[in-house]
Coordinates of C-alpha atoms in Angstrom, one line a residue:
X6 CA 108.2 136.7 177.5
X7 CA 110.0 139.6 179.2
X8 CA 113.3 138.4 177.6
X9 CA 111.7 138.4 174.2
X10 CA 110.3 141.9 174.7
X11 CA 113.6 143.2 175.9
X12 CA 115.3 141.7 172.9
X13 CA 112.8 143.3 170.5
X14 CA 113.2 146.7 172.2
X15 CA 117.0 146.4 172.0
X16 CA 116.8 145.5 168.3
X17 CA 114.5 148.5 167.6
X18 CA 116.8 150.8 169.5
X19 CA 119.8 149.6 167.6
X20 CA 118.0 150.0 164.2
X21 CA 117.0 153.6 165.2
X22 CA 120.5 154.4 166.2
X23 CA 121.8 153.0 162.9
X24 CA 119.4 155.2 160.9
X25 CA 120.4 158.2 162.9
X26 CA 124.0 157.5 162.4
X27 CA 123.5 157.1 158.6
X28 CA 121.6 160.4 158.5
X29 CA 124.3 162.1 160.6
X30 CA 126.9 161.1 158.0
X31 CA 125.1 163.1 155.2
X32 CA 126.2 166.8 155.1
X33 CA 123.5 169.3 155.8
X34 CA 121.1 169.9 152.8
X35 CA 122.8 167.2 150.8
X36 CA 121.5 163.8 149.6
X37 CA 123.5 160.5 149.5
X38 CA 123.4 158.8 146.1
X39 CA 124.3 155.1 146.5
X40 CA 126.8 153.4 144.4
X41 CA 125.6 151.3 141.5
X42 CA 124.7 151.2 137.8
X43 CA 122.1 153.2 135.9
X44 CA 121.3 153.7 132.2
X45 CA 122.9 156.9 131.0
X46 CA 121.9 158.6 127.8
X47 CA 119.0 157.8 125.5
X48 CA 117.9 155.4 122.9
X49 CA 116.9 156.8 119.5
X50 CA 113.3 157.5 120.6
X51 CA 112.4 160.5 118.5
X52 CA 113.0 162.9 121.3
X53 CA 116.7 162.4 122.0
X54 CA 119.6 164.1 120.3
X55 CA 122.7 162.5 118.7
X56 CA 125.0 163.5 121.6
X57 CA 122.9 161.3 124.0
X58 CA 123.8 158.1 122.1
X59 CA 124.5 155.4 122.7
X60 CA 122.7 154.7 125.9
X61 CA 125.0 152.8 128.3
X62 CA 125.0 151.0 131.6
X63 CA 127.3 153.2 133.7
X64 CA 128.6 152.5 137.2
X65 CA 128.8 155.5 139.6
X66 CA 130.4 155.4 143.0
X67 CA 128.5 156.8 146.0
X68 CA 128.5 160.5 146.5
X69 CA 126.7 163.4 148.1
X70 CA 124.9 166.1 146.1
X71 CA 123.0 169.3 147.1
X72 CA 119.3 168.8 147.4
X73 CA 118.7 172.3 145.9
X74 CA 120.4 174.6 143.5
X75 CA 122.7 177.2 145.1
X76 CA 120.6 180.3 145.9
X77 CA 121.4 184.0 145.7
X78 CA 121.4 184.1 149.5
X79 CA 124.0 181.3 149.8
X80 CA 126.1 182.9 147.1
X81 CA 125.9 186.3 148.8
X82 CA 127.4 184.7 152.0
X83 CA 130.3 183.4 149.8
X84 CA 130.7 186.9 148.3
X85 CA 130.6 188.6 151.7
X86 CA 132.9 186.2 153.3
X87 CA 135.6 186.1 150.6
X88 CA 135.3 189.3 148.6
X89 CA 134.7 187.2 145.5
X90 CA 133.0 189.3 142.7
X91 CA 129.2 189.0 142.6
X92 CA 127.3 187.6 139.7
X93 CA 127.1 189.9 136.7
X94 CA 125.9 190.2 133.2
X95 CA 127.0 192.5 130.4
X96 CA 123.4 193.5 129.6
X97 CA 122.2 195.8 132.4
X98 CA 118.6 194.5 132.6
X99 CA 119.9 190.9 133.0
X100 CA 122.1 191.9 136.0
X101 CA 120.2 190.6 139.0
X102 CA 122.5 191.9 141.7
X103 CA 123.0 195.5 142.7
X104 CA 126.1 196.6 144.6
X105 CA 126.9 193.0 145.6
X106 CA 123.4 192.3 146.8
X107 CA 120.7 190.2 145.0
X108 CA 117.5 192.0 144.0
X109 CA 115.0 192.1 146.9
X110 CA 112.7 189.0 146.8
X111 CA 115.2 186.9 144.9
X112 CA 117.2 185.6 147.9
X113 CA 115.8 182.1 147.5
X114 CA 116.0 182.0 143.7
X115 CA 118.9 180.0 142.2
X116 CA 121.9 182.1 141.6
X117 CA 122.5 182.7 137.8
X118 CA 125.0 184.9 135.9
X119 CA 127.8 182.8 137.2
X120 CA 130.6 181.3 135.1
X121 CA 131.9 177.7 135.4
X122 CA 134.9 179.0 137.3
X123 CA 132.6 180.9 139.7
X124 CA 130.7 177.7 140.4
X125 CA 133.9 175.8 141.0
X126 CA 135.2 178.6 143.4
X127 CA 131.9 178.5 145.4
X128 CA 132.0 174.7 145.7
X129 CA 135.6 174.7 146.8
X130 CA 134.8 177.3 149.5
X131 CA 132.2 174.8 150.7
X132 CA 134.8 172.0 150.6
X133 CA 132.7 170.5 147.8
X134 CA 133.0 170.2 144.0
X135 CA 130.8 170.2 140.9
X136 CA 129.2 166.9 140.1
X137 CA 130.3 164.9 137.1
X138 CA 127.9 164.6 134.2
X139 CA 127.3 161.0 135.1
X140 CA 126.7 161.8 138.8
X141 CA 124.3 164.5 137.8
X142 CA 122.2 162.3 135.5
X143 CA 122.0 159.5 138.0
X144 CA 120.8 161.8 140.7
X145 CA 118.2 163.2 138.3
X146 CA 116.8 160.0 136.9
X147 CA 117.5 157.2 139.4
X148 CA 117.9 153.6 138.1
X149 CA 114.5 153.1 136.4
X150 CA 115.5 154.8 133.1
X151 CA 112.8 157.6 133.5
X152 CA 112.7 160.4 131.0
X153 CA 112.1 163.3 133.5
X154 CA 113.0 163.5 137.2
X155 CA 109.4 162.7 138.2
X156 CA 108.7 159.9 135.7
X157 CA 108.2 159.1 132.0
X158 CA 105.5 161.6 131.1
X159 CA 105.9 165.3 130.5
X160 CA 103.9 167.6 132.8
X161 CA 103.9 171.4 132.3
X162 CA 103.1 171.9 136.0
X163 CA 106.1 170.1 137.5
X164 CA 109.0 172.4 136.6
X165 CA 109.9 176.0 135.7
X166 CA 110.2 176.1 131.9
X167 CA 108.9 177.9 128.9
X168 CA 105.9 175.5 129.0
X169 CA 105.1 176.5 132.5
X170 CA 104.9 180.1 131.7
X171 CA 102.8 179.5 128.5
X172 CA 100.5 177.1 130.3
X173 CA 100.9 174.6 127.5
X174 CA 103.7 172.4 126.1
X175 CA 106.2 174.4 124.2
X176 CA 108.6 173.0 121.6
X177 CA 110.7 175.4 119.5
X178 CA 111.2 174.2 115.9
X179 CA 114.1 176.6 115.3
X180 CA 115.8 179.7 116.6
X181 CA 113.2 181.9 115.0
X182 CA 110.4 180.2 117.0
X183 CA 112.4 180.6 120.3
X184 CA 113.0 184.3 119.5
X185 CA 109.3 184.9 118.7
X186 CA 108.2 183.3 122.0
X187 CA 110.6 185.2 124.2
X188 CA 110.7 188.5 122.3
X189 CA 107.1 189.1 121.4
X190 CA 105.0 186.1 122.5
X191 CA 103.8 184.5 125.7
X192 CA 107.3 184.3 127.1
X193 CA 107.9 188.0 126.6
X194 CA 104.6 188.8 128.4
X195 CA 105.4 186.5 131.3
X196 CA 108.9 188.0 131.7
X197 CA 107.5 191.5 131.8
X198 CA 104.8 190.6 134.3
X199 CA 106.7 188.2 136.6
X200 CA 110.4 188.3 135.8
X201 CA 113.2 189.8 137.9
X202 CA 113.9 193.2 136.4
X203 CA 111.0 192.4 134.0
X204 CA 113.2 189.8 132.4
X205 CA 114.4 186.7 134.3
X206 CA 111.8 184.1 135.3
X207 CA 113.7 182.1 137.9
X208 CA 111.5 181.0 140.9
X209 CA 112.4 180.1 144.5
X210 CA 114.0 176.7 144.9
X211 CA 111.7 173.9 145.7
X212 CA 108.6 175.6 144.1
X213 CA 107.8 172.2 142.4
X214 CA 108.1 169.5 145.1
X215 CA 106.1 167.1 143.0
X216 CA 108.8 167.3 140.4
X217 CA 111.5 165.9 142.6
X218 CA 113.9 163.2 141.4
X219 CA 113.8 159.6 142.8
X220 CA 116.4 160.7 145.4
X221 CA 114.4 163.8 146.5
X222 CA 116.5 166.4 144.6
X223 CA 114.5 169.5 143.5
X224 CA 114.7 171.5 140.3
X225 CA 116.7 168.9 138.4
X226 CA 114.6 169.9 135.4
X227 CA 114.1 173.6 134.8
X228 CA 114.5 176.8 136.9
X229 CA 118.3 177.2 136.4
X230 CA 120.3 174.8 134.2
X231 CA 123.4 173.6 136.0
X232 CA 127.1 173.6 135.3
X233 CA 128.8 170.2 135.8
X234 CA 132.4 169.2 135.9
X235 CA 132.9 167.7 132.4
X236 CA 134.1 169.2 129.2
X237 CA 131.6 168.8 126.4
X238 CA 132.2 166.7 123.3
X239 CA 129.3 165.7 121.1
X240 CA 130.2 162.1 120.6
X241 CA 132.0 161.4 123.9
X242 CA 129.6 158.6 124.8
X243 CA 131.0 156.4 122.0
X244 CA 134.2 155.6 123.9
X245 CA 133.6 156.9 127.4
X246 CA 134.5 154.7 130.4
X247 CA 131.6 152.7 131.9
X248 CA 132.8 153.3 135.5
X249 CA 132.9 156.8 137.1
X250 CA 133.4 158.6 133.8
X251 CA 135.0 162.0 134.2
X252 CA 134.3 163.4 130.7
X253 CA 136.6 163.9 127.7
X254 CA 139.7 166.0 127.5
X255 CA 137.9 168.9 125.9
X256 CA 139.1 172.5 125.7
X257 CA 136.3 174.7 124.5
X258 CA 132.9 174.0 126.1
X259 CA 131.6 172.8 129.5
X260 CA 128.5 170.6 129.9
X261 CA 125.3 172.2 131.3
X262 CA 122.5 170.0 132.5
X263 CA 118.8 170.2 133.5
X264 CA 117.4 172.8 131.2
X265 CA 116.2 176.2 132.5
X266 CA 113.2 178.5 132.6
X267 CA 114.0 179.4 129.0
X268 CA 113.9 175.9 127.6
X269 CA 111.1 173.9 125.9
X270 CA 109.9 170.5 127.1
X271 CA 112.4 168.4 125.0
X272 CA 115.4 170.1 126.8
X273 CA 114.1 169.2 130.3
X274 CA 114.6 165.5 129.8
X275 CA 117.2 164.1 132.3
X276 CA 119.4 162.8 129.4
X277 CA 119.5 166.1 127.5
X278 CA 123.0 167.6 127.2
X279 CA 123.6 171.3 126.8
X280 CA 126.9 173.2 126.8
X281 CA 128.3 176.7 127.1
X282 CA 131.7 178.5 127.2
X283 CA 133.0 178.3 130.7
X284 CA 133.3 182.1 130.8
X285 CA 129.6 182.6 130.0
X286 CA 127.4 184.1 132.7
X287 CA 124.0 183.3 131.3
X288 CA 120.6 184.2 133.0
X289 CA 119.6 180.5 132.7
X290 CA 122.7 178.8 134.2
X291 CA 123.4 178.1 137.9
X292 CA 124.7 175.1 139.7
X293 CA 124.6 172.8 142.7
X294 CA 127.6 171.1 144.4
X295 CA 128.6 167.5 145.1
X296 CA 131.0 165.9 147.6
X297 CA 132.9 162.7 147.8
X298 CA 131.7 160.2 150.5
X299 CA 135.2 159.4 151.6

């Protein structure tokens, strides 16, 4: 009996040590995404866009990815340590830093007004890199082909989006509807009442814990959209590799994922693909970093 008890205790201790060792191998504030296949893109379901087709079974090697979007406080440490230029915007009221310091109260908001090159520079300083588009989507949706990080059904209360600020589901039929909402409608009023500089409606990271992805990543839908590694081409899925795709050999636009506080519900789906010039420093675009396991 004592031998059996000792054996059980030894087994439990060994298991605990293995778990601790596994956790110790994950960099601080990052999440390990296991290797394996997932469904990338969308079927033609009435919500998806042409650049999400065809849906494909894609293999992604294991990697680490930040649990949260990079914050103003973290980016300030980078700026202070390296002398790198702070985030900036050509329009004064959209500039959320003053004399290389983020606006008071915004320290734990995701950093925005950063270009693709700025994001790359920060990740390199951290001995990390930007995630590929495939890595980002797998981390956001898991392996059960969900539509949003939290599941299949849309919920206005689970992410920072245009719908959250309106208190109802928002879909823009065209650019005029988007402009009306943000210039004179509910969005404009929310920006004036709650926005940084009376404009920008980012929120502290992790404000919506119930909206986490299957791997526990936060703000994979809304808050700040996120730069990823890949160049954007609208029909790249037609002939993209099915194992660790790195994106096409583009030259003009970089992929942006996850939607932002500015976006309607349709653009917060995990398969939605947005894009921007790599030099853009938009108020709705930030980033998170990834890292190779080996």
